[in-house]
Each structure stands twice: as C-alpha cells, then as structure tokens.
Coordinates of C-alpha atoms and ligand atoms in Angstrom, one line a residue:
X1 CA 16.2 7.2 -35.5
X2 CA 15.5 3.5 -36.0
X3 CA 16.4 1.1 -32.9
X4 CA 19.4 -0.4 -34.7
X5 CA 20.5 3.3 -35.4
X6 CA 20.4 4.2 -31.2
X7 CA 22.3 1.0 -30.7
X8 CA 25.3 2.1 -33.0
X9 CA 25.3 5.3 -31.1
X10 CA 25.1 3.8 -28.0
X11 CA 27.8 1.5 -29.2
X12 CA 30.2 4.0 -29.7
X13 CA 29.8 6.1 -26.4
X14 CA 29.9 2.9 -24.6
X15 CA 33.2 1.8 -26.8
X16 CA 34.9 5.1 -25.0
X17 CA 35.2 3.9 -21.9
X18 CA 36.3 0.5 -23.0
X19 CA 32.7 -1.0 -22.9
X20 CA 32.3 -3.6 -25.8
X21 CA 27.9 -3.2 -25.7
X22 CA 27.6 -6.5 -28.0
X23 CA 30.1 -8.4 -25.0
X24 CA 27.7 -7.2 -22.2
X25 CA 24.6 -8.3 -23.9
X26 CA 26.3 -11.8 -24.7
X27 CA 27.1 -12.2 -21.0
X28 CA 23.8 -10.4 -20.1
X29 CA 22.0 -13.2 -21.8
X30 CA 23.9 -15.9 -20.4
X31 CA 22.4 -15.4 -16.8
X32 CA 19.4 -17.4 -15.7
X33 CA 17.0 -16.0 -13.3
X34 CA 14.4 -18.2 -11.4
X35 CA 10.8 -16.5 -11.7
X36 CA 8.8 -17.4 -8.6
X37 CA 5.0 -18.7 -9.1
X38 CA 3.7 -17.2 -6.5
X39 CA 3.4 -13.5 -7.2
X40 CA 0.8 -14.5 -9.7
X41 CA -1.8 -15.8 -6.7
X42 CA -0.5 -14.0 -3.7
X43 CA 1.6 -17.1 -2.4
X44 CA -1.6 -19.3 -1.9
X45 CA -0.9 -22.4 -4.0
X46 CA -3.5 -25.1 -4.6
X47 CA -3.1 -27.3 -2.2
X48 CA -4.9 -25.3 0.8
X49 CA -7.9 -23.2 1.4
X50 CA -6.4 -21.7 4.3
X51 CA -4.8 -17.8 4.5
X52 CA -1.1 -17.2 3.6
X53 CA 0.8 -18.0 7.7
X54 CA 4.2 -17.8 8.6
X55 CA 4.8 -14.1 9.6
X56 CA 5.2 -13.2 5.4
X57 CA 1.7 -11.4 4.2
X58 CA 0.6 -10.2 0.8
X59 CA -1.3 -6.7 0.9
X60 CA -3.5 -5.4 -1.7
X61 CA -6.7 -6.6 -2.9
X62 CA -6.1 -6.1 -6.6
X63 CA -8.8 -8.3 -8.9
X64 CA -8.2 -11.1 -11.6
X65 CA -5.8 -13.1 -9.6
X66 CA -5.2 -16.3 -10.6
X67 CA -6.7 -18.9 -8.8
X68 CA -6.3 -22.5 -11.0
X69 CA -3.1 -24.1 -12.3
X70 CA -4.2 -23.0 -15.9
X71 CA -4.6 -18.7 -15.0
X72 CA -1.6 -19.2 -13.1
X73 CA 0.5 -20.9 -16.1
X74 CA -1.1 -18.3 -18.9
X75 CA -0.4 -15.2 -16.4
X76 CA 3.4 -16.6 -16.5
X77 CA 3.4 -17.3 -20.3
X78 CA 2.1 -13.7 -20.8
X79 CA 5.3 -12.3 -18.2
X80 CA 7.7 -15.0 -19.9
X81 CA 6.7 -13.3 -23.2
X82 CA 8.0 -9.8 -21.9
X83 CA 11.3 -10.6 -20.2
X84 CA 14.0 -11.0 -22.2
X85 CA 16.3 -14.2 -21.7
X86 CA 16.1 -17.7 -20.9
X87 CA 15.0 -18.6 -17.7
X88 CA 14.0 -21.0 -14.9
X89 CA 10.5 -21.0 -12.9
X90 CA 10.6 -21.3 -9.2
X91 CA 7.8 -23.4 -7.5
X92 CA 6.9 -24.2 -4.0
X93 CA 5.6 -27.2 -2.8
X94 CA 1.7 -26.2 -2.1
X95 CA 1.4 -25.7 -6.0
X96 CA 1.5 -29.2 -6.1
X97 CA -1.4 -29.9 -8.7
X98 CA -3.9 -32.9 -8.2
X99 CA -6.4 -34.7 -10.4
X100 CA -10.3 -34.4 -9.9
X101 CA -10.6 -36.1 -6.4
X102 CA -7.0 -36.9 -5.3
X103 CA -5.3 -34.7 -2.7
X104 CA -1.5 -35.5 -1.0
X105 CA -0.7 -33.9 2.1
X106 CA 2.8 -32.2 2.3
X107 CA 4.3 -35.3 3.3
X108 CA 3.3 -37.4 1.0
X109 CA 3.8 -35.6 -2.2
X110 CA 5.1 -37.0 -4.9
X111 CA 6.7 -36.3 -8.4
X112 CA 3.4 -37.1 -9.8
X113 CA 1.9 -34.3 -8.5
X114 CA 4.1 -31.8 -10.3
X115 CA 4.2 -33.7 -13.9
X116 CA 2.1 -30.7 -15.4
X117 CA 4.7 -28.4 -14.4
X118 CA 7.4 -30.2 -15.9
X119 CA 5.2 -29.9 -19.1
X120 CA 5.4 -26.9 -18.3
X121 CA 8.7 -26.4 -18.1
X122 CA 9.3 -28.7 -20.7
X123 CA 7.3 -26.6 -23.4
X124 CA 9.0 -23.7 -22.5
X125 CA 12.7 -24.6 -22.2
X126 CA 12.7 -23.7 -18.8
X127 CA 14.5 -24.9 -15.6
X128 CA 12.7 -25.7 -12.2
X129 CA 13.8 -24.5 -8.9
X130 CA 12.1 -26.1 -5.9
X131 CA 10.8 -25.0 -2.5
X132 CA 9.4 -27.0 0.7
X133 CA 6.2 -25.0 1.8
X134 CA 6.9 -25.4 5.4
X135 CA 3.9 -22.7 6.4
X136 CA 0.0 -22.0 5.4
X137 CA -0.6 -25.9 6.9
X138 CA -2.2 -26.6 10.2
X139 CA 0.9 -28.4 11.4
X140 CA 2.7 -25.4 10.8
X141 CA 0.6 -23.0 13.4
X142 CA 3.3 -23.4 15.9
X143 CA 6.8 -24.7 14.8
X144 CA 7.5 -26.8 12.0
X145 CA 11.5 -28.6 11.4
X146 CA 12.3 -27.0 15.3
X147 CA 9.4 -27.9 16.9
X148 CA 9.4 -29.7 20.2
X149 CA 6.4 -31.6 19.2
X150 CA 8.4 -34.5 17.4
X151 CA 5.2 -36.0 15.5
X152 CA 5.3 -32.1 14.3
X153 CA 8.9 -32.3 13.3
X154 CA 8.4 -35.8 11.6
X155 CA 6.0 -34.7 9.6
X156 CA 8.3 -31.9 8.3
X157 CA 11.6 -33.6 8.2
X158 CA 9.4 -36.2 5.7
X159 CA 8.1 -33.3 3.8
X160 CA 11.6 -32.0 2.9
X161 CA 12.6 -35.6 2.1
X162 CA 9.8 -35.9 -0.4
X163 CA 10.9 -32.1 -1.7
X164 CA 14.0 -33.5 -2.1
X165 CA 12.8 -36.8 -4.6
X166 CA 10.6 -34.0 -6.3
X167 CA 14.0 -31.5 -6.5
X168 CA 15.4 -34.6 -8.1
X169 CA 12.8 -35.1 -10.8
X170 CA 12.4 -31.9 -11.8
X171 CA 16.2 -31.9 -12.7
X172 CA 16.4 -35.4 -14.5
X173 CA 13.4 -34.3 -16.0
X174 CA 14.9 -31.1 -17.3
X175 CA 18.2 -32.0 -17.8
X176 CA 19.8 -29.2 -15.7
X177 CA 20.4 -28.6 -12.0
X178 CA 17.7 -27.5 -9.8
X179 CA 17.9 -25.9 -6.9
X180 CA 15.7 -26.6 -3.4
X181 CA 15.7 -23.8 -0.7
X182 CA 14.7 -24.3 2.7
X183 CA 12.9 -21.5 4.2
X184 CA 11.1 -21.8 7.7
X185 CA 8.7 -19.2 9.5
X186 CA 10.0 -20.7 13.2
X187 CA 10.6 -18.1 15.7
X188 CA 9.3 -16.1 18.7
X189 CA 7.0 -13.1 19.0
X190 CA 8.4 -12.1 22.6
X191 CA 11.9 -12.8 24.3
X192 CA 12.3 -16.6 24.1
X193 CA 13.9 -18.3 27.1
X194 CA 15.4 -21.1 25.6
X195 CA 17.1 -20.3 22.3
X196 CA 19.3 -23.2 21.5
X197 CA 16.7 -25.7 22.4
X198 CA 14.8 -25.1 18.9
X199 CA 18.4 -24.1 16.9
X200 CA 19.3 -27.5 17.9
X201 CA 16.4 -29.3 16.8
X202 CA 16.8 -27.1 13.1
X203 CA 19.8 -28.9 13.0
X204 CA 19.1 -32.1 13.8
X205 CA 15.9 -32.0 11.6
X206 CA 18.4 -30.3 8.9
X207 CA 20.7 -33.6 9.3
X208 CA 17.9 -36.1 8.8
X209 CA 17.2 -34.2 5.4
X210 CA 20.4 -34.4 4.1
X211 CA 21.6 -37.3 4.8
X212 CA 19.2 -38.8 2.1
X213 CA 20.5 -40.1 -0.5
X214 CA 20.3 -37.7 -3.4
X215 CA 22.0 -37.4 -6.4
X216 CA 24.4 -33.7 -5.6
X217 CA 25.5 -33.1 -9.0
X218 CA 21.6 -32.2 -10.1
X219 CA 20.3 -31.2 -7.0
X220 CA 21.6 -28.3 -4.9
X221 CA 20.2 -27.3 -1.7
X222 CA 19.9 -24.2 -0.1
X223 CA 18.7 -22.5 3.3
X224 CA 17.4 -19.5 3.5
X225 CA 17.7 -17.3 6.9
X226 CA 16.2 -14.5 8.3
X227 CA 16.3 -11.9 10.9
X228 CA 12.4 -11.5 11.9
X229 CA 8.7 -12.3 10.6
X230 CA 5.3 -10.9 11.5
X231 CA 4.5 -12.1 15.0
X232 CA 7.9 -13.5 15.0
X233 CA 9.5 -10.3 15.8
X234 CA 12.3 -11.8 18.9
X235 CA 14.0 -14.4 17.6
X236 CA 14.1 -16.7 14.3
X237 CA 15.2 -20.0 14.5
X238 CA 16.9 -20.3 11.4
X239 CA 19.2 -16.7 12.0
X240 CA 22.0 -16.1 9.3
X241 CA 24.6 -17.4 11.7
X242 CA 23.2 -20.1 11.8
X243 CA 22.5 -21.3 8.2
X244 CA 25.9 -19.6 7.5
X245 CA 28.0 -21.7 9.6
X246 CA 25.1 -24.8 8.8
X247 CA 26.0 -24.4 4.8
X248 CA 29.5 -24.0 5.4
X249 CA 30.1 -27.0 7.2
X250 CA 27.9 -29.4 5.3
X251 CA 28.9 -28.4 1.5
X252 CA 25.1 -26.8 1.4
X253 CA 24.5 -23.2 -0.3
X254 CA 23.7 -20.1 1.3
X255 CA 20.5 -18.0 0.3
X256 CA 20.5 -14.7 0.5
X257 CA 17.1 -12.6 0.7
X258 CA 17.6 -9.0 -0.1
X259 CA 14.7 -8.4 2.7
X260 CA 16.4 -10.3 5.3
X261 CA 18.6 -7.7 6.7
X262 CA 18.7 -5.0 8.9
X263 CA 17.4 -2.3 6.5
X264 CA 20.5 -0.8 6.7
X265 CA 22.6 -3.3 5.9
X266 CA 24.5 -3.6 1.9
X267 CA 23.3 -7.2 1.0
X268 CA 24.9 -6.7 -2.0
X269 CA 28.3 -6.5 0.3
X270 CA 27.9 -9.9 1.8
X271 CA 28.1 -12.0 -1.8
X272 CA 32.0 -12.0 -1.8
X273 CA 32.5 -13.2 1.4
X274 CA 30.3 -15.9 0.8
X275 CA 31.6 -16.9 -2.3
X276 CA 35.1 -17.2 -0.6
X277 CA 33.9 -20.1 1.3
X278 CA 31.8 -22.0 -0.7
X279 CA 31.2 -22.6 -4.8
X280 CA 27.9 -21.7 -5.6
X281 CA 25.1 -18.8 -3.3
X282 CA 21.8 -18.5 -4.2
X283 CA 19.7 -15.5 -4.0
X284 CA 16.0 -14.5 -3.4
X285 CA 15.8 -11.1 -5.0
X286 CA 13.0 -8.6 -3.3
X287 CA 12.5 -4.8 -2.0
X288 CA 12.4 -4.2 1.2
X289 CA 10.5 -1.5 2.3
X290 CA 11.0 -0.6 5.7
X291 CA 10.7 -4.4 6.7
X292 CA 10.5 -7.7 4.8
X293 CA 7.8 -6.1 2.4
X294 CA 8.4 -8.2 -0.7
X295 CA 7.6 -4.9 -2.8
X296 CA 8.0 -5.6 -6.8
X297 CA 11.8 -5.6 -7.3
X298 CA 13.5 -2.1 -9.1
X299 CA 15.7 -0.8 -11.0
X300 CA 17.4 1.1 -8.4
X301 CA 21.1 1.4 -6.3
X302 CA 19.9 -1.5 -4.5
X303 CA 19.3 -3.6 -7.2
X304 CA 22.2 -2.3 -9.4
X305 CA 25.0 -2.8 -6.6
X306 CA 23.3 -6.7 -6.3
X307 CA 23.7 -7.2 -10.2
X308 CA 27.5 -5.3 -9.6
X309 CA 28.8 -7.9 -7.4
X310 CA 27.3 -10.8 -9.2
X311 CA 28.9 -10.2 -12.4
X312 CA 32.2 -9.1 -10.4
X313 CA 31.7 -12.7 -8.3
X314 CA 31.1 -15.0 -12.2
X315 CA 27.4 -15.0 -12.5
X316 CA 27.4 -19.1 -13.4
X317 CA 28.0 -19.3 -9.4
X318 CA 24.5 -17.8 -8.1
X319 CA 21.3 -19.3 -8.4
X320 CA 19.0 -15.8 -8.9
X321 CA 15.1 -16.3 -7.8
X322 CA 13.1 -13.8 -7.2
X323 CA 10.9 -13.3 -4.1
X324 CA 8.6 -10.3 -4.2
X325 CA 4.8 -10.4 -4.1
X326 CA 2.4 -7.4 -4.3
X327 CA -1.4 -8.0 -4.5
X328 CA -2.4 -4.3 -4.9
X329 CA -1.6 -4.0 -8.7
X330 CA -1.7 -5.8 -11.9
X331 CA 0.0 -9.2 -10.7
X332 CA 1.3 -9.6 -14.3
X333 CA 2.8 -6.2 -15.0
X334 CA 3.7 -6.8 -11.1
X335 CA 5.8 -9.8 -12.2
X336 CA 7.3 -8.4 -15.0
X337 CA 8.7 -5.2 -13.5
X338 CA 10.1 -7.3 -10.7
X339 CA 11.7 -9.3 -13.4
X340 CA 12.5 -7.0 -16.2
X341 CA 14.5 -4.8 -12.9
X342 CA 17.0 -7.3 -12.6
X343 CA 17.6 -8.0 -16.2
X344 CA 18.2 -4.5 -17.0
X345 CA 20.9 -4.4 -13.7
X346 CA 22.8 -7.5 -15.4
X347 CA 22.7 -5.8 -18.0
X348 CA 23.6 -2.8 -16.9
X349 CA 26.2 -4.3 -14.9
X350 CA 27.7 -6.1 -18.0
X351 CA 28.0 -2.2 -19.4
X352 CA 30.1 -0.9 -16.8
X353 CA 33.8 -1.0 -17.1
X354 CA 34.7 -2.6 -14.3
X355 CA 37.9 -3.6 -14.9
X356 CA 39.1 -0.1 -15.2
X357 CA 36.7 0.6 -12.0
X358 CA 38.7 -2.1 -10.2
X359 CA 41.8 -0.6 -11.5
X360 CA 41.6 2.9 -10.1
X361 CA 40.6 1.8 -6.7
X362 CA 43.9 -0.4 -6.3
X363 CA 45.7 2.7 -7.3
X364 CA 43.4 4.4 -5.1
X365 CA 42.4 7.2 -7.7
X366 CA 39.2 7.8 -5.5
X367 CA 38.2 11.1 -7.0
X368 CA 38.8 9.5 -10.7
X369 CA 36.6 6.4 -9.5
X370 CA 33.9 8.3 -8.4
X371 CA 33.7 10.4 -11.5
X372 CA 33.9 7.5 -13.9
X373 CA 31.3 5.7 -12.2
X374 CA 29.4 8.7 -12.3
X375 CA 29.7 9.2 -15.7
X376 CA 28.6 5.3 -16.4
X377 CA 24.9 6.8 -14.9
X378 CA 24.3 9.0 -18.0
X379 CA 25.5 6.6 -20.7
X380 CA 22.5 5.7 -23.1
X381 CA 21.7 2.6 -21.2
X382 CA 17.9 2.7 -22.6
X383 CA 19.5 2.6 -25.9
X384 CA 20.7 -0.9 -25.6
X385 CA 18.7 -2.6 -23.5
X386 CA 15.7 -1.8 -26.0
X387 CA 18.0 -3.6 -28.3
X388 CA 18.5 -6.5 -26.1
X389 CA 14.9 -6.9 -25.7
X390 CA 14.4 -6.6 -29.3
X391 CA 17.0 -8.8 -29.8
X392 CA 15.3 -11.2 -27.4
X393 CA 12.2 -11.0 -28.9
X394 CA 10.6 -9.1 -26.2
X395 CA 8.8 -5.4 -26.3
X396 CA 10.9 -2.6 -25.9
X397 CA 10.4 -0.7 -22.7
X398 CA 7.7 1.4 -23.6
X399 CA 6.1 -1.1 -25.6
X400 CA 4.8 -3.8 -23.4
X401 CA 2.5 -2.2 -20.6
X402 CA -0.4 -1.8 -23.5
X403 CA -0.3 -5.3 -24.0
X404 CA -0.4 -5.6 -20.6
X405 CA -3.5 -3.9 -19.9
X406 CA -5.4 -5.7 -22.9
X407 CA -4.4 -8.6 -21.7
X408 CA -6.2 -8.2 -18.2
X409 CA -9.5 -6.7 -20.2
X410 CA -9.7 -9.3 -22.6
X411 CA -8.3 -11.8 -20.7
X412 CA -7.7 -11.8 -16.7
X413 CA -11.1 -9.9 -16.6
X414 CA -13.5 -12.5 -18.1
X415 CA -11.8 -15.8 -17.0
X416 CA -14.1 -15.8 -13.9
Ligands
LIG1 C1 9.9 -15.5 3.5 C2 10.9 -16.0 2.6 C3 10.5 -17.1 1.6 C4 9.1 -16.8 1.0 C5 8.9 -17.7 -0.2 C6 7.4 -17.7 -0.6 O1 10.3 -14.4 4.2 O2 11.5 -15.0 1.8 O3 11.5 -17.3 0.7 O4 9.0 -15.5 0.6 O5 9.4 -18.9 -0.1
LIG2 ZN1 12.8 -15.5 0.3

C-alpha cells in the first residue's frame, strides 16, 4: 500500500467516529512548539567554563556533543529537518555568543550578543523564546533574585532587565511575540527558618523587573515554579503558590513544567484552571522520572492527556517549550524524540472526537465514554501521522533514525 493509500483508509475509519483526519492535521500544524538549545550541549552554554549548578543535572556521558555555536546550530538544523511543523527555538541567556576576545557578563549582555541567533532564526523562519540563566555563574552559588546579599540581587535584577531588552529584540527582530521565562534554583537543602524573608525579596526583585518599560504586546513574560532541586530538597523560593498568585496579580503568565509536581500529581489537570484566570500559560514540556529527571519527552498517557487539554483549552493560548535533557544518548535523536512525542500527541489530540467525548460525559454515559475513548487507542494513528510528516517534508517514522546515525558517523564523529 502506498502512503497516500494508508491515509485514505485511515481517513475513512477516522471519518466513523466523526473525525475529519485532513481538519486535525490542519490544526495539528497550526501549533508552534519552542525547541530548547540546550539538550544539544547538556545545558552548558558558551558563556562559562564552569559545571551545570542550580540543583538541575544532566547524566550520561554520551560522545559528540556540541560544544561551539556552529555544532550546536547544525545539530538543530539536522532535528529541525525531522520534526514536522513550523516552529520557535528556545534559548537561554549563557548561549549568548561573543566575538574572538569580547566576553559580557550576565548583566551586561546585550542584543548584540545574540545577532547570530536571530540569523539564525531569521534563515529558518523561526520564532525565539528567551530565558535569564540565573544559575552555572559564581554569583549564583548561593541565591540569586532572593538573595539577602543585595549587591547579589542587583546583579540579577539587572540581568533580567537586560533579558528583557534582549526578549524585545528577538521579537522586533522576528516579527512575532517572544516569550521570556523566569526560572530560579533559590531554595533550601534543610528546614529553613525564615521562609518569607527570601519569598519577599523574589517579589520585590520580581517588581523591579517588571516595572521596566517594555513593549507587552511582543514580549510576554513568564515564571516558572517548582517544588524541589538537588540540594534544594526543603523549600524553593519561587513555589507554585507563589508564582501562581505572583502572575495573577500582575497580568504575567504562568509556566508550567511537567517535572515540577509531586510525581503523582495530573499536570495536565491544572491547564484549565489556569486558563480561567488569565489569557495566555506557557509550558516547559519534560518526563519526570521519579523526580525532576528531564528524561527525553514521550509519546505516552502523560504526554497525550497534556496535548488533550491544550487542544480542549485553544492551543493559540499556550506557549509549548520543551525542557528535557539527556546526555547518555544520541543528543540529536535525543532532541528529536522529545520533539517528534509532542507533535504526534497534538496530533493525536486533533484526531480524537472530543466533542462527542465531551458530549457523553455531560450526559454522563460513563461506560460509553470509556469505550469510545478506548476505541480512539486502536485507530490507525501511524497511518496519518506518516502522512503528516510526509506532508511536512519530514521522514516518516521509521525513516529518520538511519539518517540519524549517519549523521553522527559522518558528521558529529569527525567535527572534533
Ligand atoms: C529547571 C527548570 C528550567 C531549566 C531550563 C534549563 O528545573 O526546568 O526551566 O530546566 O531553564
Ligand atoms: Zn523548565
């Protein structure tokens, strides 16, 4: 059977439960993700020598990573040129890139500094999302925007401000909105004593940052909370109460990481509540496993109830980055998976009826629900989302994992 044969098949099943296959790859396609930088150089950047801090770690010691501006953009043309789509690229602050000689410290970077990614970018059609790198620093060691050092917090507060002019370039410069998420590692390893202390300095930092000037139709900002970090285990500064209630108040967005919760906790459960306060969420998509692992993203229940409720919640209203990192594979195969995952549960998402789903619960036909969406599992799903990546211009799933290990023989392997 030729692809375009499985797709008319497919296109039929799907068509009997009310699933138009050619709607769902429309809106599929409409849906930008944000593909982070840094699982191509375990989240060391080039702006530091010193190991990955911050109570987030990288395992795996994998060869062929990249380690210069140019490996790091061809590894992300090579996963670009497998994941169907158009997309956005997700940078932090340490990738800043400098010429022979010149070197900026955090709080004194500068648009300039991040011209070749907006080349980049540029050559690409891509977006840019933005990220502060408030950790692998010296002045990070202890506390950065709730330190009670205040030449400490200076320093930070002025990093975020020049994140913010950066968040602003990158924007004008691509002609979209881009998003900047504020992530901190601040907390305690053992009971703290004085808990509101640093929450209050957070905010106070977080209210010098915003009150910049900026320009808030290009430029959205987000924080990002969390419940624990290595060697941080007690207490986080930046909680999800507190962002939650600091977002809410000050027109800012929420980000939610998938490996920020309790591991027991739906994530996937806390999108519509969000969205009932506020516009717009963003998300850092990851796989928790057991903790905070950053694992490579999958296609699994986790991932598919995520994609459910933002296609249930109007997809336009999320900003989707990922955020895994696993440095004992292939980085670029690692990237792709990750990112391929979450395109095949919009997708996948797109293909379920639920309309109809939606329907039977408010007549509370439980025992119909369950069977339909039972049934949904077993469709010919593979079907069409070969055709979408064909359609796309992208490998089929099968077809891209030899290119993938040519790529690191012939390429990754000799770079040096
Ligand atoms: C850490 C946060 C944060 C980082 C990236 C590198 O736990 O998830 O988002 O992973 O910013
Ligand atoms: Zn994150």
């Amino acid at each position: 059977m030729t692809l375009q044969e499985r797709y008319e098949e497919a296109k039929r099943r799907y068509a009997e439960l009310g699933v138009d296959t050619d709607r769902a790859i429309g809106a599929a396609e409409g849906i930008r993700l944000s593909m982070h930088c840094w699982q191509g150089d375990d989240v060391v950047g080039f702006d530091q020598k010193g190991p990955l801090s911050g109570g987030i770690q990288t395992t795996g010691n994998y060869p062929y990573k990249a380690t210069t501006p140019e490996q790091l953009m061809q590894d992300m043309d090579k996963v670009l040129s497998y994941v169907p789509g158009h997309h956005k690229i997700n940078l932090h602050a340490s990738y800043a890139i400098f010429e022979e000689g010149e070197w900026a410290d955090r709080n004194r970077l500068e648009p300039k500094h991040f011209a070749r990614w907006v080349e980049y970018a540029k050559a690409h059609g891509l977006g840019i999302d933005f990220n502060p790198t408030l950790f692998s620093h010296p002045l990070a060691a202890d506390a950065t925007l709730s330190s009670e050092n205040e030449e400490v917090r200076r320093f930070w507060i002025e990093h975020c401000i020049a994140c913010l002019k950066i968040t602003e370039y990158f924007a004008r410069e691509t002609d979209q909105p881009s998003l900047m998420n504020i992530w901190i590692p601040d907390g305690f390893k053992d009971i703290p004593a004085d808990r509101k202390g640093p929450r209050a300095r957070l905010k106070n930092s977080l209210d010098q940052i915003i009150s910049v000037p900026y320009d808030h139709d290009a430029v959205y900002i987000s924080v990002e909370s969390k419940v624990f970090g290595i060697g941080l285990e007690s207490m986080t500064v930046g909680s999800h109460e507190f962002y939650m209630n600091y977002a809410a108040k000050n027109n800012l967005l929420c980000l939610i990481d998938t490996g920020h919760f309790h591991p027991t906790e739906n994530v996937a459960d806390k999108l519509s509540s969000l969205l009932l306060f506020g516009d717009r969420m963003a998300l850092h998509v990851s796989r928790p496993v057991r903790w905070d692992s950053d694992h490579v993203v999958l296609f699994n229940d986790d991932l598919r109830e995520l994609a459910q409720e933002i296609v249930r919640n109007d997809p336009q209203r999320f900003f989707i980055g990922m955020d895994y990192f696993d440095a004992s594979i292939n980085r670029v195969a690692a990237w792709t998976n990750g990112m391929r995952s979450m395109e095949k549960a919009l997708l996948y998402a797109e293909l379920t009826p639920n309309a109809e789903l939606a329907r039977l619960q408010e007549e509370r036909s439980f025992t119909k629900l369950m069977s339909l969406r039972e049934a949904v599992k077993v469709m010919p799903f593979g079907d069409v989302w070969d055709y979408y990546c064909a359609k796309n211009g992208v490998p089929q799933e099968t077809e891209w994992f030899a290119d993938c290990e040519a790529y690191e023989k012939e390429i990754a392997a000799v770079r040096g």
